[in-house]
Amino acid sequence: AAAARFRAMYEKYSRTRYPLPALYARLLEGQCDKDLGQLKEAIRCCEDLILESVEQPAMRRLVSKAVRLRGECWMEQGRFDKVIAGGKAWLDLARDAEARAPDWLAIKAQMATAHWHMAEAAGGNDLERRRQIRATRILAREVARRASPYRQEAVALLAKTGTGRGQSAPKTFADAVQAARESLDMMKTSKMGMELARKNNPDSVPKLQQQFETSRDEAVVALRLALQLADAKTPIAQVNQARYYLCYL
């Protein structure tokens, strides 16, 4: 019944001078359809919105929500490749700071999860598995760096994928802190390398900068994981030290 009312509102007001409320009604209709398990109908609602003009910021926020909802439907259908392709097509259109906004971070988190599912489905194809895990880590790191409701999900994904250097994910507070220290050491090494390269080998600076940023992101993730793994037996001084380094980063 709710979906029908939202549909009626959309059909009546979507071509008026101020159509935004009607377009949100279409989004809510899609949400109702999804909740009822009518995934094809929900996807159709989302794609109606994605085809709308996206020049105005308010419309771009709406389309971001539609892309995310469509992705949720595809995830339920196990169409992970569609989640990734659809999310990337929208992320490629990001303007300025949009890619750091919550709705856009939600899409990145969704894509990271889809890549992880594809890594699990790779079976004995080690090359494909490594490719999907790398994509998972890239997206999850971007989400984990920002304060949002999706940060914890991203940290959990990164924990599943290990350190990114062939090591398994930390299972204890001490292991996570050690992983953070290793990443901090890599940061220092990359920073010193950049300082030398600027004078002697400028062409290598971008690669060293990328190594620095990757190590920093991995340190942040390891420290956040450490704080999640801390328990009543963890010395409070060590917990506070992890917090200090996290604030520093």
Coordinates of N, CA and C in Angstrom, one line a residue:
A1 N 0.8 -1.2 0.0 CA 0.0 0.0 0.0 C 0.9 1.3 0.0
A2 N 1.9 1.2 0.8 CA 2.8 2.4 0.9 C 3.5 2.6 -0.5
A3 N 3.9 1.6 -1.1 CA 4.6 1.7 -2.4 C 3.6 2.3 -3.4
A4 N 2.4 1.9 -3.4 CA 1.4 2.4 -4.3 C 1.2 3.9 -4.1
R5 N 1.2 4.3 -2.9 CA 1.0 5.8 -2.6 C 2.2 6.6 -3.1
F6 N 3.4 6.0 -2.8 CA 4.6 6.7 -3.3 C 4.6 6.8 -4.8
R7 N 4.1 5.7 -5.5 CA 4.1 5.7 -7.0 C 3.1 6.7 -7.5
A8 N 2.0 6.8 -6.8 CA 1.0 7.8 -7.3 C 1.5 9.2 -7.2
M9 N 2.2 9.5 -6.1 CA 2.8 10.8 -5.9 C 3.8 11.1 -6.9
Y10 N 4.7 10.1 -7.2 CA 5.7 10.3 -8.3 C 5.0 10.6 -9.6
E11 N 4.0 9.8 -10.0 CA 3.4 10.0 -11.3 C 2.7 11.3 -11.4
K12 N 2.2 11.8 -10.3 CA 1.4 13.1 -10.4 C 2.3 14.3 -10.4
Y13 N 3.4 14.2 -9.6 CA 4.2 15.5 -9.4 C 5.6 15.5 -10.0
S14 N 6.0 14.4 -10.6 CA 7.4 14.3 -11.1 C 7.8 15.3 -12.2
R15 N 6.7 15.7 -12.9 CA 7.0 16.6 -14.1 C 6.5 18.1 -13.8
T16 N 6.4 18.4 -12.5 CA 6.1 19.7 -12.1 C 7.3 20.6 -12.0
R17 N 7.1 21.9 -11.7 CA 8.2 22.8 -11.6 C 9.2 22.4 -10.5
Y18 N 8.7 21.9 -9.4 CA 9.5 21.4 -8.3 C 9.3 19.9 -8.0
P19 N 10.0 19.1 -8.8 CA 9.8 17.7 -8.8 C 10.5 16.9 -7.7
L20 N 11.4 17.5 -7.0 CA 12.3 16.8 -6.1 C 11.5 15.9 -5.0
P21 N 10.4 16.5 -4.4 CA 9.7 15.6 -3.4 C 9.1 14.4 -4.1
A22 N 8.6 14.5 -5.4 CA 8.1 13.4 -6.1 C 9.1 12.4 -6.4
L23 N 10.3 12.9 -6.7 CA 11.4 12.0 -7.0 C 11.9 11.2 -5.8
Y24 N 11.8 11.8 -4.7 CA 12.1 11.1 -3.4 C 11.0 10.1 -3.1
A25 N 9.8 10.4 -3.5 CA 8.7 9.4 -3.4 C 9.0 8.2 -4.2
R26 N 9.6 8.4 -5.4 CA 10.0 7.2 -6.2 C 11.1 6.4 -5.5
L27 N 12.0 7.1 -4.9 CA 13.1 6.4 -4.1 C 12.4 5.6 -3.0
L28 N 11.5 6.2 -2.3 CA 10.8 5.4 -1.2 C 10.0 4.3 -1.7
E29 N 9.4 4.4 -2.9 CA 8.7 3.3 -3.5 C 9.7 2.2 -3.7
G30 N 10.9 2.5 -4.2 CA 11.9 1.5 -4.5 C 12.3 0.8 -3.2
Q31 N 12.4 1.6 -2.1 CA 12.8 1.0 -0.8 C 11.7 0.0 -0.3
C32 N 10.5 0.4 -0.5 CA 9.3 -0.5 -0.1 C 9.4 -1.8 -0.9
D33 N 9.6 -1.6 -2.2 CA 9.7 -2.8 -3.1 C 10.9 -3.7 -2.6
K34 N 12.0 -3.2 -2.3 CA 13.1 -4.0 -1.8 C 12.8 -4.7 -0.5
D35 N 12.1 -4.0 0.4 CA 11.7 -4.6 1.7 C 10.8 -5.7 1.5
L36 N 10.0 -5.7 0.4 CA 9.0 -6.7 0.1 C 9.6 -7.8 -0.8
G37 N 10.9 -7.7 -1.1 CA 11.6 -8.7 -1.9 C 11.4 -8.6 -3.4
Q38 N 10.8 -7.5 -3.8 CA 10.5 -7.2 -5.2 C 11.7 -6.4 -5.8
L39 N 12.8 -7.2 -6.0 CA 14.0 -6.5 -6.3 C 14.0 -5.9 -7.7
K40 N 13.4 -6.5 -8.7 CA 13.4 -6.0 -10.0 C 12.6 -4.7 -10.1
E41 N 11.5 -4.6 -9.3 CA 10.8 -3.4 -9.3 C 11.6 -2.3 -8.6
A42 N 12.3 -2.6 -7.5 CA 13.1 -1.6 -6.8 C 14.2 -1.1 -7.7
I43 N 14.8 -2.0 -8.5 CA 15.9 -1.6 -9.4 C 15.3 -0.6 -10.4
R44 N 14.1 -0.9 -10.9 CA 13.5 -0.1 -11.9 C 13.3 1.3 -11.4
C45 N 12.8 1.4 -10.1 CA 12.6 2.7 -9.5 C 13.9 3.5 -9.5
C46 N 15.0 2.8 -9.0 CA 16.3 3.5 -8.9 C 16.8 4.0 -10.2
E47 N 16.6 3.2 -11.3 CA 17.2 3.5 -12.6 C 16.4 4.7 -13.2
D48 N 15.1 4.8 -12.9 CA 14.3 6.0 -13.3 C 15.0 7.3 -12.7
L49 N 15.5 7.2 -11.5 CA 16.1 8.4 -10.9 C 17.5 8.6 -11.4
I50 N 18.2 7.6 -11.6 CA 19.6 7.7 -12.1 C 19.6 8.3 -13.5
L51 N 18.6 8.2 -14.2 CA 18.5 8.8 -15.6 C 18.1 10.3 -15.6
E52 N 17.8 10.8 -14.4 CA 17.4 12.2 -14.3 C 18.6 13.1 -14.4
S53 N 18.4 14.4 -14.7 CA 19.5 15.3 -14.8 C 20.2 15.5 -13.4
V54 N 21.5 15.6 -13.4 CA 22.2 15.6 -12.1 C 23.0 16.9 -12.0
E55 N 22.6 18.0 -12.5 CA 23.3 19.2 -12.4 C 23.3 19.8 -11.1
Q56 N 22.1 19.8 -10.4 CA 21.9 20.4 -9.1 C 22.4 19.5 -8.0
P57 N 23.0 20.1 -6.9 CA 23.5 19.3 -5.8 C 22.4 18.4 -5.2
A58 N 21.2 19.0 -5.0 CA 20.1 18.2 -4.4 C 19.8 16.9 -5.2
M59 N 19.8 17.1 -6.6 CA 19.6 15.9 -7.4 C 20.7 14.9 -7.3
R60 N 21.9 15.4 -7.2 CA 23.1 14.5 -7.1 C 23.0 13.7 -5.8
R61 N 22.6 14.3 -4.7 CA 22.4 13.6 -3.5 C 21.3 12.5 -3.6
L62 N 20.3 12.8 -4.3 CA 19.2 11.8 -4.5 C 19.7 10.7 -5.4
V63 N 20.4 11.0 -6.4 CA 20.9 9.9 -7.3 C 21.9 9.0 -6.5
S64 N 22.7 9.6 -5.7 CA 23.6 8.8 -4.9 C 22.9 7.8 -4.0
K65 N 21.8 8.2 -3.4 CA 21.0 7.3 -2.7 C 20.3 6.2 -3.6
A66 N 20.0 6.6 -4.8 CA 19.4 5.6 -5.7 C 20.4 4.6 -6.1
V67 N 21.7 5.1 -6.4 CA 22.7 4.2 -6.8 C 23.0 3.2 -5.6
R68 N 23.0 3.7 -4.4 CA 23.2 2.8 -3.3 C 22.1 1.8 -3.1
L69 N 20.9 2.2 -3.3 CA 19.7 1.3 -3.1 C 19.8 0.2 -4.2
R70 N 20.1 0.7 -5.4 CA 20.2 -0.3 -6.5 C 21.3 -1.3 -6.2
G71 N 22.4 -0.8 -5.7 CA 23.5 -1.7 -5.3 C 23.1 -2.8 -4.3
E72 N 22.3 -2.3 -3.3 CA 21.8 -3.2 -2.3 C 20.9 -4.4 -2.9
C73 N 20.1 -4.0 -3.9 CA 19.3 -5.0 -4.6 C 20.2 -6.0 -5.3
W74 N 21.2 -5.5 -6.0 CA 22.1 -6.3 -6.8 C 22.9 -7.2 -5.8
M75 N 23.2 -6.7 -4.7 CA 24.0 -7.5 -3.7 C 23.1 -8.7 -3.3
E76 N 21.8 -8.5 -3.0 CA 20.9 -9.5 -2.6 C 20.8 -10.6 -3.8
Q77 N 20.9 -10.1 -5.0 CA 20.8 -11.0 -6.1 C 22.2 -11.7 -6.4
G78 N 23.2 -11.3 -5.7 CA 24.5 -11.9 -6.0 C 25.2 -11.4 -7.2
R79 N 24.7 -10.2 -7.7 CA 25.3 -9.7 -9.0 C 26.4 -8.6 -8.6
F80 N 27.4 -9.2 -8.1 CA 28.5 -8.3 -7.5 C 29.2 -7.5 -8.6
D81 N 29.3 -8.0 -9.8 CA 29.9 -7.3 -10.9 C 29.1 -6.1 -11.2
K82 N 27.8 -6.2 -11.2 CA 26.9 -5.0 -11.4 C 27.1 -4.0 -10.3
V83 N 27.2 -4.4 -9.1 CA 27.4 -3.4 -8.0 C 28.6 -2.6 -8.3
I84 N 29.7 -3.3 -8.7 CA 31.0 -2.6 -8.9 C 30.9 -1.7 -10.1
A85 N 30.4 -2.2 -11.2 CA 30.3 -1.3 -12.4 C 29.4 -0.1 -12.2
G86 N 28.2 -0.4 -11.6 CA 27.3 0.7 -11.4 C 27.8 1.8 -10.4
G87 N 28.5 1.3 -9.3 CA 29.1 2.2 -8.4 C 30.2 3.0 -9.0
K88 N 31.0 2.4 -9.8 CA 32.2 3.1 -10.4 C 31.7 4.1 -11.4
A89 N 30.7 3.8 -12.1 CA 30.1 4.8 -13.1 C 29.7 6.1 -12.4
W90 N 29.1 6.0 -11.2 CA 28.7 7.2 -10.5 C 29.9 7.8 -9.8
L91 N 30.8 7.1 -9.2 CA 31.9 7.7 -8.5 C 32.8 8.4 -9.5
D92 N 32.8 8.0 -10.7 CA 33.7 8.7 -11.8 C 33.1 10.1 -12.0
L93 N 31.9 10.3 -11.7 CA 31.3 11.7 -11.9 C 31.3 12.6 -10.7
A94 N 32.1 12.1 -9.6 CA 32.1 12.9 -8.4 C 32.8 14.3 -8.6
R95 N 32.2 15.3 -7.9 CA 32.7 16.6 -8.0 C 33.3 17.0 -6.7
D96 N 34.5 17.7 -6.8 CA 35.1 18.3 -5.6 C 35.1 17.3 -4.4
A97 N 34.5 17.7 -3.3 CA 34.5 16.9 -2.1 C 33.4 15.8 -2.0
E98 N 32.6 15.7 -3.1 CA 31.5 14.7 -3.0 C 31.9 13.3 -2.6
A99 N 33.0 12.9 -3.1 CA 33.5 11.5 -2.9 C 33.7 11.2 -1.4
R100 N 33.8 12.3 -0.6 CA 34.0 12.1 0.8 C 32.7 12.2 1.6
A101 N 31.6 12.5 0.9 CA 30.3 12.6 1.6 C 29.7 11.2 2.0
P102 N 28.9 11.2 3.0 CA 28.4 9.9 3.5 C 27.8 9.0 2.4
D103 N 26.9 9.5 1.6 CA 26.3 8.7 0.5 C 27.3 8.1 -0.4
W104 N 28.3 8.9 -0.8 CA 29.3 8.4 -1.7 C 30.2 7.3 -1.0
L105 N 30.5 7.6 0.3 CA 31.3 6.6 1.0 C 30.5 5.3 1.2
A106 N 29.2 5.4 1.3 CA 28.4 4.2 1.4 C 28.5 3.3 0.1
I107 N 28.6 4.0 -1.0 CA 28.7 3.3 -2.3 C 30.1 2.6 -2.4
K108 N 31.1 3.3 -1.9 CA 32.5 2.7 -1.9 C 32.5 1.5 -1.0
A109 N 31.9 1.6 0.2 CA 31.9 0.5 1.1 C 31.1 -0.7 0.4
Q110 N 30.1 -0.4 -0.3 CA 29.3 -1.4 -0.9 C 30.1 -2.1 -2.0
M111 N 30.9 -1.3 -2.8 CA 31.7 -1.8 -3.8 C 32.9 -2.7 -3.2
A112 N 33.4 -2.2 -2.1 CA 34.5 -3.0 -1.5 C 33.9 -4.4 -1.0
T113 N 32.7 -4.4 -0.5 CA 32.1 -5.7 -0.1 C 31.9 -6.6 -1.3
A114 N 31.5 -6.0 -2.4 CA 31.3 -6.8 -3.6 C 32.6 -7.4 -4.1
H115 N 33.6 -6.6 -4.1 CA 34.9 -7.1 -4.5 C 35.4 -8.3 -3.6
W116 N 35.1 -8.1 -2.3 CA 35.4 -9.2 -1.4 C 34.7 -10.5 -1.7
H117 N 33.4 -10.4 -2.0 CA 32.6 -11.5 -2.4 C 33.2 -12.2 -3.6
M118 N 33.6 -11.4 -4.6 CA 34.2 -11.9 -5.8 C 35.5 -12.6 -5.6
A119 N 36.3 -12.0 -4.6 CA 37.5 -12.7 -4.2 C 37.2 -14.1 -3.6
E120 N 36.2 -14.2 -2.8 CA 35.9 -15.5 -2.2 C 35.4 -16.4 -3.3
A121 N 34.8 -15.9 -4.3 CA 34.2 -16.8 -5.4 C 35.3 -17.2 -6.4
A122 N 36.5 -16.6 -6.3 CA 37.5 -16.9 -7.2 C 38.1 -18.3 -7.2
G123 N 37.9 -18.9 -6.0 CA 38.3 -20.3 -5.9 C 39.8 -20.4 -6.0
G124 N 40.2 -21.3 -6.9 CA 41.7 -21.6 -7.1 C 42.4 -20.6 -8.0
N125 N 41.6 -19.6 -8.5 CA 42.2 -18.6 -9.4 C 42.9 -17.6 -8.5
D126 N 44.2 -17.8 -8.2 CA 44.9 -17.0 -7.3 C 45.1 -15.6 -7.8
L127 N 45.3 -15.5 -9.1 CA 45.5 -14.1 -9.7 C 44.3 -13.3 -9.6
E128 N 43.1 -13.9 -9.9 CA 41.9 -13.1 -9.8 C 41.6 -12.8 -8.3
R129 N 41.8 -13.7 -7.4 CA 41.6 -13.5 -6.0 C 42.4 -12.3 -5.5
R130 N 43.7 -12.3 -5.9 CA 44.6 -11.2 -5.4 C 44.1 -9.9 -6.0
R131 N 43.6 -9.9 -7.3 CA 43.1 -8.7 -7.9 C 41.9 -8.1 -7.2
Q132 N 41.0 -9.0 -6.8 CA 39.8 -8.6 -6.1 C 40.1 -8.1 -4.7
I133 N 41.0 -8.8 -4.0 CA 41.4 -8.4 -2.7 C 42.1 -7.0 -2.7
R134 N 42.9 -6.8 -3.7 CA 43.5 -5.5 -3.8 C 42.5 -4.4 -4.0
A135 N 41.5 -4.6 -4.9 CA 40.4 -3.7 -5.1 C 39.6 -3.4 -3.8
T136 N 39.4 -4.5 -3.1 CA 38.7 -4.4 -1.8 C 39.5 -3.5 -0.8
R137 N 40.8 -3.6 -0.7 CA 41.6 -2.9 0.2 C 41.6 -1.4 -0.2
I138 N 41.7 -1.1 -1.5 CA 41.8 0.3 -2.0 C 40.5 1.0 -1.6
L139 N 39.4 0.4 -1.8 CA 38.1 1.1 -1.5 C 37.9 1.2 0.0
A140 N 38.2 0.1 0.7 CA 37.9 0.0 2.1 C 38.8 1.0 2.8
R141 N 40.1 1.2 2.4 CA 41.0 2.2 3.0 C 40.4 3.6 2.8
E142 N 39.9 3.9 1.7 CA 39.3 5.2 1.5 C 38.1 5.5 2.4
V143 N 37.3 4.5 2.7 CA 36.2 4.6 3.6 C 36.7 4.7 5.0
A144 N 37.6 3.9 5.4 CA 38.1 3.8 6.8 C 38.8 5.1 7.2
R145 N 39.3 5.9 6.2 CA 39.9 7.2 6.6 C 39.0 8.3 7.0
R146 N 37.7 8.1 6.7 CA 36.7 9.2 7.0 C 35.7 8.8 8.1
A147 N 35.4 9.8 8.9 CA 34.3 9.5 9.9 C 33.0 9.4 9.2
S148 N 32.4 8.2 9.3 CA 31.1 8.0 8.7 C 30.5 6.7 9.3
P149 N 29.2 6.4 9.1 CA 28.6 5.2 9.6 C 29.2 3.9 9.0
Y150 N 30.0 4.1 7.9 CA 30.6 2.9 7.2 C 32.0 2.6 7.5
R151 N 32.6 3.4 8.4 CA 34.0 3.2 8.8 C 34.2 1.8 9.4
Q152 N 33.4 1.4 10.3 CA 33.6 0.1 11.0 C 33.5 -1.0 10.0
E153 N 32.6 -0.9 9.1 CA 32.4 -2.0 8.1 C 33.7 -2.0 7.2
A154 N 34.3 -0.9 6.9 CA 35.5 -0.9 6.1 C 36.7 -1.5 6.9
V155 N 36.8 -1.1 8.1 CA 37.8 -1.7 9.0 C 37.7 -3.2 9.1
A156 N 36.5 -3.7 9.2 CA 36.3 -5.1 9.3 C 36.7 -5.8 8.0
L157 N 36.4 -5.2 6.8 CA 36.8 -5.7 5.6 C 38.4 -5.8 5.5
L158 N 39.0 -4.7 5.9 CA 40.5 -4.7 5.8 C 41.1 -5.7 6.7
A159 N 40.4 -6.0 7.9 CA 40.9 -7.0 8.8 C 40.8 -8.4 8.1
K160 N 39.8 -8.6 7.3 CA 39.6 -9.9 6.6 C 40.7 -10.1 5.6
T161 N 41.1 -9.0 4.9 CA 42.0 -9.1 3.8 C 43.5 -9.2 4.2
G162 N 43.8 -9.0 5.5 CA 45.2 -9.0 6.0 C 45.8 -7.7 5.9
T163 N 47.1 -7.6 5.8 CA 47.8 -6.4 5.9 C 48.1 -5.8 4.5
G164 N 47.9 -6.5 3.4 CA 48.2 -6.1 2.1 C 49.6 -6.4 1.7
R165 N 50.4 -7.0 2.6 CA 51.8 -7.4 2.3 C 51.9 -8.9 2.5
G166 N 50.8 -9.6 2.3 CA 50.9 -11.1 2.3 C 50.8 -11.6 3.7
Q167 N 50.5 -10.8 4.7 CA 50.4 -11.3 6.1 C 48.9 -11.4 6.5
S168 N 48.6 -12.3 7.4 CA 47.2 -12.5 7.8 C 46.8 -11.4 8.7
A169 N 45.5 -11.2 8.9 CA 45.0 -10.1 9.7 C 45.3 -10.3 11.2
P170 N 45.6 -9.2 11.9 CA 45.9 -9.4 13.3 C 44.7 -9.9 14.1
K171 N 44.9 -10.8 15.0 CA 43.9 -11.4 15.8 C 43.8 -10.9 17.3
T172 N 44.9 -10.2 17.7 CA 45.0 -9.7 19.0 C 45.4 -8.2 19.0
F173 N 45.2 -7.6 20.2 CA 45.6 -6.2 20.3 C 47.1 -6.0 20.0
A174 N 47.9 -6.8 20.6 CA 49.3 -6.7 20.4 C 49.7 -6.9 18.9
D175 N 49.1 -7.8 18.3 CA 49.4 -8.0 16.8 C 49.0 -6.8 16.0
A176 N 47.9 -6.3 16.3 CA 47.4 -5.1 15.6 C 48.3 -3.9 15.8
V177 N 48.8 -3.7 17.0 CA 49.7 -2.6 17.3 C 51.0 -2.8 16.6
Q178 N 51.5 -4.1 16.6 CA 52.7 -4.3 15.9 C 52.6 -4.1 14.4
A179 N 51.4 -4.4 13.8 CA 51.2 -4.1 12.4 C 51.2 -2.6 12.1
A180 N 50.6 -1.9 13.1 CA 50.6 -0.4 13.0 C 52.0 0.2 13.0
R181 N 52.8 -0.4 13.9 CA 54.2 0.1 14.0 C 55.0 -0.2 12.7
E182 N 54.8 -1.4 12.1 CA 55.4 -1.7 10.8 C 55.0 -0.7 9.7
S183 N 53.7 -0.3 9.7 CA 53.3 0.6 8.7 C 53.8 2.0 9.0
L184 N 54.0 2.4 10.3 CA 54.6 3.7 10.6 C 56.0 3.7 10.2
D185 N 56.7 2.6 10.4 CA 58.1 2.5 9.9 C 58.2 2.7 8.4
M186 N 57.2 2.1 7.7 CA 57.2 2.2 6.2 C 56.9 3.7 5.8
M187 N 56.1 4.4 6.6 CA 55.8 5.8 6.4 C 57.0 6.6 6.5
K188 N 57.8 6.4 7.6 CA 59.0 7.1 7.8 C 60.0 6.9 6.6
T189 N 60.1 5.6 6.2 CA 61.1 5.3 5.2 C 60.7 6.0 3.9
S190 N 59.4 6.0 3.6 CA 58.9 6.6 2.3 C 59.1 8.1 2.4
K191 N 58.9 8.7 3.5 CA 59.0 10.1 3.7 C 60.5 10.5 3.5
M192 N 61.4 9.8 4.1 CA 62.8 10.1 3.9 C 63.2 9.9 2.4
G193 N 62.7 8.8 1.8 CA 62.9 8.6 0.4 C 62.5 9.7 -0.5
M194 N 61.3 10.3 -0.2 CA 60.8 11.4 -0.9 C 61.7 12.7 -0.8
E195 N 62.2 12.9 0.4 CA 63.0 14.1 0.6 C 64.3 13.9 -0.2
L196 N 64.9 12.7 -0.3 CA 66.1 12.5 -1.1 C 65.8 12.6 -2.6
A197 N 64.6 12.0 -3.0 CA 64.3 11.9 -4.4 C 64.0 13.3 -5.0
R198 N 63.5 14.2 -4.2 CA 63.2 15.5 -4.7 C 64.5 16.2 -5.3
K199 N 65.6 15.8 -4.7 CA 66.9 16.4 -5.1 C 67.6 15.6 -6.2
N200 N 67.4 14.2 -6.0 CA 68.2 13.3 -6.9 C 67.5 12.6 -8.0
N201 N 66.2 12.3 -7.7 CA 65.4 11.5 -8.6 C 63.9 11.9 -8.6
P202 N 63.6 13.1 -9.1 CA 62.2 13.6 -9.0 C 61.1 12.7 -9.6
D203 N 61.5 11.9 -10.5 CA 60.5 11.0 -11.2 C 60.0 9.9 -10.2
S204 N 60.7 9.6 -9.2 CA 60.3 8.6 -8.3 C 59.4 9.1 -7.1
V205 N 59.3 10.4 -7.0 CA 58.5 11.0 -5.9 C 57.0 10.6 -5.9
P206 N 56.3 10.5 -7.1 CA 54.9 10.1 -7.0 C 54.7 8.7 -6.4
K207 N 55.6 7.8 -6.8 CA 55.5 6.4 -6.3 C 55.8 6.3 -4.8
L208 N 56.8 7.1 -4.4 CA 57.1 7.1 -2.9 C 55.9 7.8 -2.1
Q209 N 55.3 8.8 -2.8 CA 54.2 9.5 -2.1 C 53.0 8.5 -2.0
Q210 N 52.8 7.6 -3.0 CA 51.8 6.6 -2.9 C 52.1 5.6 -1.8
Q211 N 53.3 5.2 -1.7 CA 53.7 4.3 -0.7 C 53.5 4.9 0.7
F212 N 53.8 6.2 0.8 CA 53.6 6.9 2.1 C 52.1 6.9 2.5
E213 N 51.3 7.2 1.5 CA 49.8 7.3 1.8 C 49.2 5.9 2.1
T214 N 49.7 4.9 1.4 CA 49.2 3.5 1.6 C 49.6 3.1 3.0
S215 N 50.9 3.3 3.4 CA 51.3 2.9 4.7 C 50.6 3.7 5.8
R216 N 50.3 4.9 5.6 CA 49.5 5.7 6.6 C 48.1 5.1 6.8
D217 N 47.5 4.8 5.6 CA 46.1 4.3 5.7 C 46.2 2.9 6.4
E218 N 47.2 2.1 6.2 CA 47.3 0.8 6.8 C 47.5 1.0 8.3
A219 N 48.3 2.0 8.7 CA 48.5 2.2 10.1 C 47.2 2.6 10.8
V220 N 46.5 3.5 10.2 CA 45.2 3.9 10.7 C 44.3 2.7 10.9
V221 N 44.2 1.9 9.9 CA 43.3 0.7 10.0 C 43.8 -0.2 11.1
A222 N 45.1 -0.5 11.2 CA 45.6 -1.4 12.2 C 45.3 -0.8 13.6
L223 N 45.5 0.5 13.8 CA 45.2 1.1 15.1 C 43.7 1.0 15.5
R224 N 42.8 1.3 14.5 CA 41.4 1.2 14.8 C 41.1 -0.3 15.1
L225 N 41.7 -1.2 14.4 CA 41.4 -2.6 14.8 C 41.9 -3.0 16.2
A226 N 43.1 -2.4 16.5 CA 43.7 -2.7 17.8 C 42.7 -2.2 18.9
L227 N 42.1 -1.0 18.7 CA 41.2 -0.5 19.7 C 39.9 -1.4 19.8
Q228 N 39.5 -2.0 18.7 CA 38.4 -2.9 18.7 C 38.7 -4.2 19.5
L229 N 40.0 -4.6 19.3 CA 40.5 -5.9 19.9 C 40.8 -5.7 21.4
A230 N 41.0 -4.5 21.9 CA 41.4 -4.3 23.3 C 40.2 -4.8 24.2
D231 N 40.6 -5.3 25.3 CA 39.6 -5.8 26.3 C 40.0 -5.4 27.7
A232 N 39.3 -5.9 28.7 CA 39.6 -5.4 30.1 C 41.0 -5.8 30.5
K233 N 41.6 -6.7 29.9 CA 43.0 -7.1 30.3 C 44.1 -6.3 29.7
T234 N 43.7 -5.5 28.7 CA 44.7 -4.7 27.9 C 45.1 -3.5 28.8
P235 N 46.4 -3.4 29.0 CA 46.9 -2.2 29.9 C 46.4 -0.9 29.3
I236 N 45.8 -0.1 30.1 CA 45.2 1.2 29.7 C 46.3 2.1 29.0
A237 N 47.5 2.0 29.5 CA 48.6 2.8 28.9 C 48.8 2.5 27.5
Q238 N 48.7 1.2 27.1 CA 48.9 0.8 25.8 C 47.7 1.2 24.9
V239 N 46.5 1.1 25.5 CA 45.4 1.6 24.7 C 45.5 3.1 24.4
N240 N 45.9 3.8 25.4 CA 46.0 5.3 25.2 C 47.1 5.6 24.2
Q241 N 48.2 4.8 24.2 CA 49.2 5.0 23.2 C 48.7 4.8 21.8
A242 N 47.9 3.8 21.6 CA 47.3 3.5 20.3 C 46.4 4.7 19.9
R243 N 45.6 5.2 20.9 CA 44.8 6.3 20.6 C 45.6 7.6 20.2
Y244 N 46.7 7.7 20.9 CA 47.6 8.9 20.6 C 48.1 8.8 19.2
Y245 N 48.6 7.6 18.8 CA 49.1 7.5 17.4 C 48.0 7.7 16.4
L246 N 46.8 7.2 16.7 CA 45.6 7.4 15.8 C 45.3 8.9 15.6
C247 N 45.3 9.6 16.7 CA 45.1 11.1 16.6 C 46.2 11.7 15.8
Y248 N 47.4 11.3 16.0 CA 48.6 11.8 15.2 C 48.4 11.7 13.7
L249 N 47.9 10.5 13.4 CA 47.7 10.2 11.9 C 46.5 10.9 11.4

